[in-house]
mmCIF file of C-alpha atoms in Angstrom:
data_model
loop_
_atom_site.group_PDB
_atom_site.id
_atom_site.type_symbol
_atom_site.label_atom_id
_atom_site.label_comp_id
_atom_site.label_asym_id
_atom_site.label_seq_id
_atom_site.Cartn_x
_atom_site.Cartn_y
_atom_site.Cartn_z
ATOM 1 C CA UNK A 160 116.307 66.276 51.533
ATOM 2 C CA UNK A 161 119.421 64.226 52.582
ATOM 3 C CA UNK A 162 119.472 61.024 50.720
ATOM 4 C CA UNK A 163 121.945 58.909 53.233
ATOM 5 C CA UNK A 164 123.765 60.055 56.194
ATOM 6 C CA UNK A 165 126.284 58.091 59.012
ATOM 7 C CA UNK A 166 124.742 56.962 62.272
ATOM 8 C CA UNK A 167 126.878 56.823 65.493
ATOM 9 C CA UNK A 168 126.122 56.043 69.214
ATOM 10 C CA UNK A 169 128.674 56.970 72.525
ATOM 11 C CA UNK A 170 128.211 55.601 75.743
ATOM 12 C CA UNK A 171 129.657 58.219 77.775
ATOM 13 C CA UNK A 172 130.526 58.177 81.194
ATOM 14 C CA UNK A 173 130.465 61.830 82.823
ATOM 15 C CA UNK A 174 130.554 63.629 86.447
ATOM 16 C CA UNK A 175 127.036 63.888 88.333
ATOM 17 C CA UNK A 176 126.020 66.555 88.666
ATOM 18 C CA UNK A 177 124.720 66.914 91.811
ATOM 19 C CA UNK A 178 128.035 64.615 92.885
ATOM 20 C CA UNK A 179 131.268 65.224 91.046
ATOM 21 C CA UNK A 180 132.428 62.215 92.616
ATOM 22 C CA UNK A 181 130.019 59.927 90.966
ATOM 23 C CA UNK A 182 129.915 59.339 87.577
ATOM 24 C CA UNK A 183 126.705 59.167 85.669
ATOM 25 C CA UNK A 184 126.015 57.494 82.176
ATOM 26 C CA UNK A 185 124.403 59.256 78.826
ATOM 27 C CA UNK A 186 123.774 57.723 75.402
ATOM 28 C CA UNK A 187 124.421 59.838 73.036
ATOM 29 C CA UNK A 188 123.257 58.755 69.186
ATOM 30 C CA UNK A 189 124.204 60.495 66.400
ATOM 31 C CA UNK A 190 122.983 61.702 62.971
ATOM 32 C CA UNK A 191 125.432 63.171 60.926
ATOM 33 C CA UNK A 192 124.746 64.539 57.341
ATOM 34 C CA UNK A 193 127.206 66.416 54.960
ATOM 35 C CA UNK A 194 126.288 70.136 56.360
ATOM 36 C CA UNK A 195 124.353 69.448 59.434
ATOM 37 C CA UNK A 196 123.980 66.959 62.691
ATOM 38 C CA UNK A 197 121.281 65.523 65.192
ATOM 39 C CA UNK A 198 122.327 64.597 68.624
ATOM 40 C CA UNK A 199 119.700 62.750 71.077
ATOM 41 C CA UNK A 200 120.659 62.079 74.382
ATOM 42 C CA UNK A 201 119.349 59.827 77.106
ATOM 43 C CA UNK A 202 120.373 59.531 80.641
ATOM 44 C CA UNK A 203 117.634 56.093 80.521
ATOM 45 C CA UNK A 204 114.861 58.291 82.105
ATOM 46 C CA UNK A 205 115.118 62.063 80.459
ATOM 47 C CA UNK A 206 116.088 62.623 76.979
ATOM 48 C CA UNK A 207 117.278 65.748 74.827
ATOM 49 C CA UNK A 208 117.793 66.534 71.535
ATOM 50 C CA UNK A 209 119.691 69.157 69.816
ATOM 51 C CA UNK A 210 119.213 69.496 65.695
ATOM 52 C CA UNK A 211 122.002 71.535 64.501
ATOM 53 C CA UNK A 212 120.473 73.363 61.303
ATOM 54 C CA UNK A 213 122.693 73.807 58.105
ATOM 55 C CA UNK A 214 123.125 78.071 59.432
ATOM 56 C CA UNK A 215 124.215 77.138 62.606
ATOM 57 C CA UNK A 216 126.933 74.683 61.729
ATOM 58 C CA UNK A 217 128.339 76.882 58.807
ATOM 59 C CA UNK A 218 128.551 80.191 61.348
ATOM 60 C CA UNK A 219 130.012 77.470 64.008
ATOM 61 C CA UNK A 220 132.454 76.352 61.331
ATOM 62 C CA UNK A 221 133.301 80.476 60.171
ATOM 63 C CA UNK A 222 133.925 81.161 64.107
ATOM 64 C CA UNK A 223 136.550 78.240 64.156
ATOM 65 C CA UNK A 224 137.999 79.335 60.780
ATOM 66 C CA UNK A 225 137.162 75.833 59.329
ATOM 67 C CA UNK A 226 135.003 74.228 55.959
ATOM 68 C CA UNK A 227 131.348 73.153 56.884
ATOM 69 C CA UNK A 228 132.877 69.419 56.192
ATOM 70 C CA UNK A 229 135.686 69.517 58.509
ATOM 71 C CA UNK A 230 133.482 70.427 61.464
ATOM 72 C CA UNK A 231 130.839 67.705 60.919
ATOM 73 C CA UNK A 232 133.906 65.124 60.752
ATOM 74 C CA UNK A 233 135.504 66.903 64.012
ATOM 75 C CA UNK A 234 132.188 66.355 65.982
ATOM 76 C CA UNK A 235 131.212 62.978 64.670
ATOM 77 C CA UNK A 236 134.945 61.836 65.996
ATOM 78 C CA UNK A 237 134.447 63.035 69.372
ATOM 79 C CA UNK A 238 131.115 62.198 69.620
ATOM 80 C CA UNK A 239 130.505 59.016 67.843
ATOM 81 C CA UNK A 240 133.887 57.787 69.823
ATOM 82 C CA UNK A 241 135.040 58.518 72.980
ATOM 83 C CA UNK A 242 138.708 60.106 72.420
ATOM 84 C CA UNK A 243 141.183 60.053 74.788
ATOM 85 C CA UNK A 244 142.332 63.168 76.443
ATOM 86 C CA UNK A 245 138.891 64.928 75.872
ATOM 87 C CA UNK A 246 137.134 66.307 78.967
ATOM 88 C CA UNK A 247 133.383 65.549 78.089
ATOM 89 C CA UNK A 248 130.476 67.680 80.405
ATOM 90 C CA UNK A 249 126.693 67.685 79.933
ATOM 91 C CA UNK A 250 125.529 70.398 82.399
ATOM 92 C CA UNK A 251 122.636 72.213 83.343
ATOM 93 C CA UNK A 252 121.615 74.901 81.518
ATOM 94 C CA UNK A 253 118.087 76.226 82.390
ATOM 95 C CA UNK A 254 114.804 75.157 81.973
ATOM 96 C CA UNK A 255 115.329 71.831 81.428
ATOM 97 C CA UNK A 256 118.295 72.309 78.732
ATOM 98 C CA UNK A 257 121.649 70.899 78.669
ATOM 99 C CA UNK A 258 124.585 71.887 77.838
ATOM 100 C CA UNK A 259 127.158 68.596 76.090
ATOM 101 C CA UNK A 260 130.241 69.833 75.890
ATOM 102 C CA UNK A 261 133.708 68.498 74.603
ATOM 103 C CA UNK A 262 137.223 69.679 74.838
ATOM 104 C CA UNK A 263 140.111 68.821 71.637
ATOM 105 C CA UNK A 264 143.944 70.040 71.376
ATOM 106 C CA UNK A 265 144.625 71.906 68.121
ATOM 107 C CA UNK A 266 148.235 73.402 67.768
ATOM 108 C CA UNK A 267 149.046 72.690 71.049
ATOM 109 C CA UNK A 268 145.691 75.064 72.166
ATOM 110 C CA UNK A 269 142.951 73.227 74.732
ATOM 111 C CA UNK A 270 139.600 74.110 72.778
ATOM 112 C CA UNK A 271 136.348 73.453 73.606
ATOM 113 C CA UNK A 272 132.869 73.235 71.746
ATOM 114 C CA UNK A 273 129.653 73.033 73.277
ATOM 115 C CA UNK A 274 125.903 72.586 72.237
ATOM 116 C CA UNK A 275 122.597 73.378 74.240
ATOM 117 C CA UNK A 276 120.310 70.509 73.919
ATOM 118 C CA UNK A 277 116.484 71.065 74.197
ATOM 119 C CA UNK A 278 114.695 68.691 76.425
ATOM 120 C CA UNK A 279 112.939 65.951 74.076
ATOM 121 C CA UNK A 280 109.335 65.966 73.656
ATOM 122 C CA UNK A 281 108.757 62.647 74.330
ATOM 123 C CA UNK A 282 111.164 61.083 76.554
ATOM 124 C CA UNK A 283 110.130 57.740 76.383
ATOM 125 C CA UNK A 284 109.907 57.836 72.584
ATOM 126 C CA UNK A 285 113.693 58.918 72.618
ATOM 127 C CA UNK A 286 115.416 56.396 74.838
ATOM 128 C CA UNK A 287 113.511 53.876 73.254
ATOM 129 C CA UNK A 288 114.781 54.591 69.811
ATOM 130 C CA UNK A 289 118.140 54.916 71.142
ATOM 131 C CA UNK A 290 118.562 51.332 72.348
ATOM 132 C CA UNK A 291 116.707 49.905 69.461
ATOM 133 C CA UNK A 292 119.530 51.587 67.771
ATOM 134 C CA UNK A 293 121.886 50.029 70.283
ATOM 135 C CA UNK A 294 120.414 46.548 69.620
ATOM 136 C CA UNK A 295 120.341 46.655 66.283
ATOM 137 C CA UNK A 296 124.506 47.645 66.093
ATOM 138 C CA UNK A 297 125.176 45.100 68.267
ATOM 139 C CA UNK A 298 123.071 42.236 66.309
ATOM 140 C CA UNK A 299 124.784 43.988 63.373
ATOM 141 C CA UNK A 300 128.289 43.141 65.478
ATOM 142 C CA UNK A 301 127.307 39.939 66.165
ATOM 143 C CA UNK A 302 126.741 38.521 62.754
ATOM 144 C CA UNK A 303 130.045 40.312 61.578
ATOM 145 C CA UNK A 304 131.907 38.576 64.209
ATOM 146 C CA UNK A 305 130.485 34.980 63.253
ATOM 147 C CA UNK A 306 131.165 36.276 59.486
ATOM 148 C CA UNK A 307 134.871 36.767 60.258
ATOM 149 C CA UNK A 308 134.711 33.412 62.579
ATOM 150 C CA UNK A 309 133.518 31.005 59.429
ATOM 151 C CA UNK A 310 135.874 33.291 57.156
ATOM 152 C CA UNK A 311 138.742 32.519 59.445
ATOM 153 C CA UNK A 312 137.730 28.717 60.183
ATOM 154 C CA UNK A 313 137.650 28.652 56.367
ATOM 155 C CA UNK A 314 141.199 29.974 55.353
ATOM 156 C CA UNK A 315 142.111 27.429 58.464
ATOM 157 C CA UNK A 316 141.210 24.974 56.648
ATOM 158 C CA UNK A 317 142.576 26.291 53.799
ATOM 159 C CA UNK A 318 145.823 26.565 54.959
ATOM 160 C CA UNK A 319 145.716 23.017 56.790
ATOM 161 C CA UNK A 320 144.815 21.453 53.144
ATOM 162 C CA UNK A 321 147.871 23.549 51.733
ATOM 163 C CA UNK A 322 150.255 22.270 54.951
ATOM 164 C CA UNK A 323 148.908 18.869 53.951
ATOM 165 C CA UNK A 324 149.540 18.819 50.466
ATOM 166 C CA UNK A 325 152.819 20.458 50.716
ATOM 167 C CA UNK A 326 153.711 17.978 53.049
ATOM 168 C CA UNK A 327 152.641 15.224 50.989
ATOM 169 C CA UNK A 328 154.383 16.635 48.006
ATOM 170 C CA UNK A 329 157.567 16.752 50.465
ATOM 171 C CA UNK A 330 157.167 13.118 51.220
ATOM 172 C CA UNK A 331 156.835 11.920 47.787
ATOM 173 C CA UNK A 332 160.261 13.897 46.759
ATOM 174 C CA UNK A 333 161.512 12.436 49.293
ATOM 175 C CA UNK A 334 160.924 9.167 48.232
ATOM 176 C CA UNK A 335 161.186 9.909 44.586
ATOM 177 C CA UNK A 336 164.965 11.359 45.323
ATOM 178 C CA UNK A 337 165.417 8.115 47.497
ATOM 179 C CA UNK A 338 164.601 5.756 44.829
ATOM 180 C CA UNK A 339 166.379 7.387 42.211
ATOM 181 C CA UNK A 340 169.836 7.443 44.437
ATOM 182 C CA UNK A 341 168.919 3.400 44.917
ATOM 183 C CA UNK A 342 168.306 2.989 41.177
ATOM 184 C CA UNK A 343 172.125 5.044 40.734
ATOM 185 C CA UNK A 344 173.465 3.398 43.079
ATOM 186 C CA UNK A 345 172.369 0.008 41.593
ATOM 187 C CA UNK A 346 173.552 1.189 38.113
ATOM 188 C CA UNK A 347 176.819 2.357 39.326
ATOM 189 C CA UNK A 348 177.131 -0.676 40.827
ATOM 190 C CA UNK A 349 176.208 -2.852 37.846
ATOM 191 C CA UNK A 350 178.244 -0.276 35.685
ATOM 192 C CA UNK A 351 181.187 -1.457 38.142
ATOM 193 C CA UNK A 352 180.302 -5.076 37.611
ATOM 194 C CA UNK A 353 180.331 -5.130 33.737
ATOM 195 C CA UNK A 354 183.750 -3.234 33.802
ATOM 196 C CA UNK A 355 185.095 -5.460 36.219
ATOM 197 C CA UNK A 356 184.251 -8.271 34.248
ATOM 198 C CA UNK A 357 185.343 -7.119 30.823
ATOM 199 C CA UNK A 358 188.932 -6.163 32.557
ATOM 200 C CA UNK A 359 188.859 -9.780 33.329
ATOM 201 C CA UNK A 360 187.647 -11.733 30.416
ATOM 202 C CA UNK A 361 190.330 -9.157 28.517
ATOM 203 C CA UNK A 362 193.332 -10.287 31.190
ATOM 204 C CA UNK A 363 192.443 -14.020 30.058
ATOM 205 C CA UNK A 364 192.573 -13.278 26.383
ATOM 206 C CA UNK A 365 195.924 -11.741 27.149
ATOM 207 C CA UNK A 366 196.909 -14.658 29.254
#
């Protein structure tokens, strides 16, 4: 029994196909475990699914010369994000089936992976648990962005306090250096005065 596993969700945007000159819109959501993946895919009407046992995925994963781990994190980056560069399908194949497929460079080689998908058994059922999904991640978004709002207003204010105080602490040098050059200047003066006046009272004695 898998304990926790990653959840993902693509909007994808993909050829008709009855009109390659039209696009048409899947959701595809995402389950992806350490050795083994669900995909279930609405077009908002019909939905599929396609549950990619353990043995499948491993004799995927020997064809492509890769570890069970690297495949699962190959797949969940194409289709848990739409990458650039990747030509996406999701075709007919018989009886109601689909076929999603994706395309990746490796090594400068164009490869491509595909999956049939089984139609689901209960349409309905499926779409709706795909945009609960959807609302929930973006209610999920939404608090994280007001999150990082307060945290930002926060270290705003913050800094603002810091600009303050350092400002402050700018003007009160300021006016500390100030009054210590008017309390020199006052002694240098008054050291002047003294020294004058002893050179003076000395000249009379003298006299």
């Amino acid at each position: 029994m898998d304990s926790s596993y990653r959840r993902t969700c693509l909007r994808l945007e993909i050829p008709d196909s009855e009109n390659e000159k039209q696009q048409e819109v899947i959701f595809i959501k995402g389950n992806w475990f350490d050795s083994r993946f669900e995909l279930f895919i609405t077009d908002g009407i019909n939905a599929w699914v396609c549950k990619a046992l353990e043995s499948e995925v491993k004799g995927r994963a020997s064809q492509w010369d890769q570890p069970v781990s690297d495949y699962i994190e190959t797949a969940e980056r194409y289709l848990g994000f739409r990458q650039p560069g990747s030509t996406y399908g999701f075709v007919d194949a018989g009886d109601g089936h689909k076929r999603l497929s994706w395309t990746f460079e490796k090594q400068g080689t164009t490869l491509e992976w595909r999956w049939k998908c089984k139609p689901s058994p209960d349409n309905k059922k499926t779409t709706l648990e795909i945009l609960d999904f959807l609302m929930d991640a973006n209610i999920r978004l939404s608090e994280e962005v007001v999150r990082k709002t307060q945290s930002f207003d926060r270290l705003k204010l913050e800094a603002e306090k810091c600009l303050a105080q350092s400002e402050k602490f700018s003007n009160e040098k300021a006016e500390l250096e100030s009054a210590l050059y008017a309390k020199y200047e006052s002694l240098h003066q008054l050291a002047w005065d003294i020294s004058d006046f002893i050179t003076r009272h000395l000249n009379l004695v003298d006299n």
